[in-house]
Tab-separated table of C-alpha atoms in Angstrom:
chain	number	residue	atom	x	y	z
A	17	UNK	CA	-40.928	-11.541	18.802
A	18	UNK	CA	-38.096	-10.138	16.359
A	19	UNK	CA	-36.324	-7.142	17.635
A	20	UNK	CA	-32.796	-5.494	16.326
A	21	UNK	CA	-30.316	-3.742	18.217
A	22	UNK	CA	-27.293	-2.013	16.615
A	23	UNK	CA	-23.733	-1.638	18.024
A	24	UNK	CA	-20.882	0.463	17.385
A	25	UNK	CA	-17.266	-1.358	17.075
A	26	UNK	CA	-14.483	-0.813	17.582
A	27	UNK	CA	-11.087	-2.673	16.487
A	28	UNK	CA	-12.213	-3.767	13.561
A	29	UNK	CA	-9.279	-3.143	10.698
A	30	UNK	CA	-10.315	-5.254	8.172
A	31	UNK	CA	-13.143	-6.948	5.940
A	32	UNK	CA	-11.921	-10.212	7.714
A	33	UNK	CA	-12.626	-8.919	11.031
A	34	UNK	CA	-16.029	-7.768	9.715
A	35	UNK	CA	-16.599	-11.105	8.333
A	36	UNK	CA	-15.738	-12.969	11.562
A	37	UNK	CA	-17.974	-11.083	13.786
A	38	UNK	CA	-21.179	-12.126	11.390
A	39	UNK	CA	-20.227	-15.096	11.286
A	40	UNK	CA	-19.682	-15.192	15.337
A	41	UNK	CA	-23.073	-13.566	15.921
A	42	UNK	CA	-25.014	-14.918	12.892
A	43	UNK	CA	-24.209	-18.452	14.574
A	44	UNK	CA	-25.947	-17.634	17.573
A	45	UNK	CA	-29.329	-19.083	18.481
A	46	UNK	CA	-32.100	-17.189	18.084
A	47	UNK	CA	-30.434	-14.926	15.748
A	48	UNK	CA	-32.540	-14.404	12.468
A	49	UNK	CA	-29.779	-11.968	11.046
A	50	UNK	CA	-26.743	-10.174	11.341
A	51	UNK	CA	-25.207	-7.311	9.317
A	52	UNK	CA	-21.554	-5.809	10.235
A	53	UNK	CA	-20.246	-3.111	8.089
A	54	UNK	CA	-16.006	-2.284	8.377
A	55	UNK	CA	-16.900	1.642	8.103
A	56	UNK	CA	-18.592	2.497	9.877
A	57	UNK	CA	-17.987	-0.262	12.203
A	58	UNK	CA	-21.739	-1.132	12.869
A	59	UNK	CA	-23.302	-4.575	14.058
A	60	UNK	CA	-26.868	-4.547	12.899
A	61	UNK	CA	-28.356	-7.876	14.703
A	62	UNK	CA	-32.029	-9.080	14.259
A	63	UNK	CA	-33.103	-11.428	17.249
A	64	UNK	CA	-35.811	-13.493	18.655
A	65	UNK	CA	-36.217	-11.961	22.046
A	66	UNK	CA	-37.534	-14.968	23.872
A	67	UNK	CA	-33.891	-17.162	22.974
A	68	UNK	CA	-31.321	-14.176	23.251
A	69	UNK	CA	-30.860	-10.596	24.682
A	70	UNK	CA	-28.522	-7.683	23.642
A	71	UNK	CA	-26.083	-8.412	26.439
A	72	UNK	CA	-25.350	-11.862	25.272
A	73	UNK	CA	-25.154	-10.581	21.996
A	74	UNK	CA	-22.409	-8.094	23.234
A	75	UNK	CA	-20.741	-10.327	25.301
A	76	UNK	CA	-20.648	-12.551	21.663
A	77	UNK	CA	-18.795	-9.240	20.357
A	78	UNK	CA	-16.268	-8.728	22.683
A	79	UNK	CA	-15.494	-12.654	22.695
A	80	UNK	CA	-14.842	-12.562	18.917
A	81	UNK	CA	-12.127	-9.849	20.301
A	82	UNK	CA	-13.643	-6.672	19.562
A	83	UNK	CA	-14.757	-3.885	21.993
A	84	UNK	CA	-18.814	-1.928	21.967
A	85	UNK	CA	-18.812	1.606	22.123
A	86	UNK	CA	-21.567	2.956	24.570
C-alpha cells in the first residue's frame, strides 16, 4: 500500500541541498517518489508501507545532514 508523509527541513540553503536530499530519499527502496522544495523546506515522500516506514525515511534525512522539524 502507497502512503506519503511530509516533513519540514531545516538547513537546507540551497537548490543543491534540495537536490541531494531527493536524490538521498528517492534512492531508497520502496520509495515510489520524492518531492523536496528549498522554500518552504518540505520533503513530500510517497512510500510502499510494507518495504519502508517514516522513521527510516527521517533517519535518511538527517543522514543526508539535515535536521526534521516536529
Amino acid at each position: 500500500m502507497v502512503s506519503m508523509v511530509t516533513f519540514k527541513v531545516d538547513g537546507m540553503s540551497c537548490n543543491g541541498c534540495s537536490g541531494k536530499l531527493q536524490s538521498a530519499l528517492s534512492n531508497v527502496p520502496g520509495v515510489s517518489s520524492a518531492e523536496v522544495t528549498l522554500d518552504p523546506g518540505l520533503a513530500v515522500i510517497q512510500y510502499d508501507e510494507h518495504k519502508v516506514t517514516p522513521v527510516a525515511l527521517q533517519h535518511v534525512v538527517e543522514d543526508v545532514g539535515f535536521d526534521v522539524i516536529a
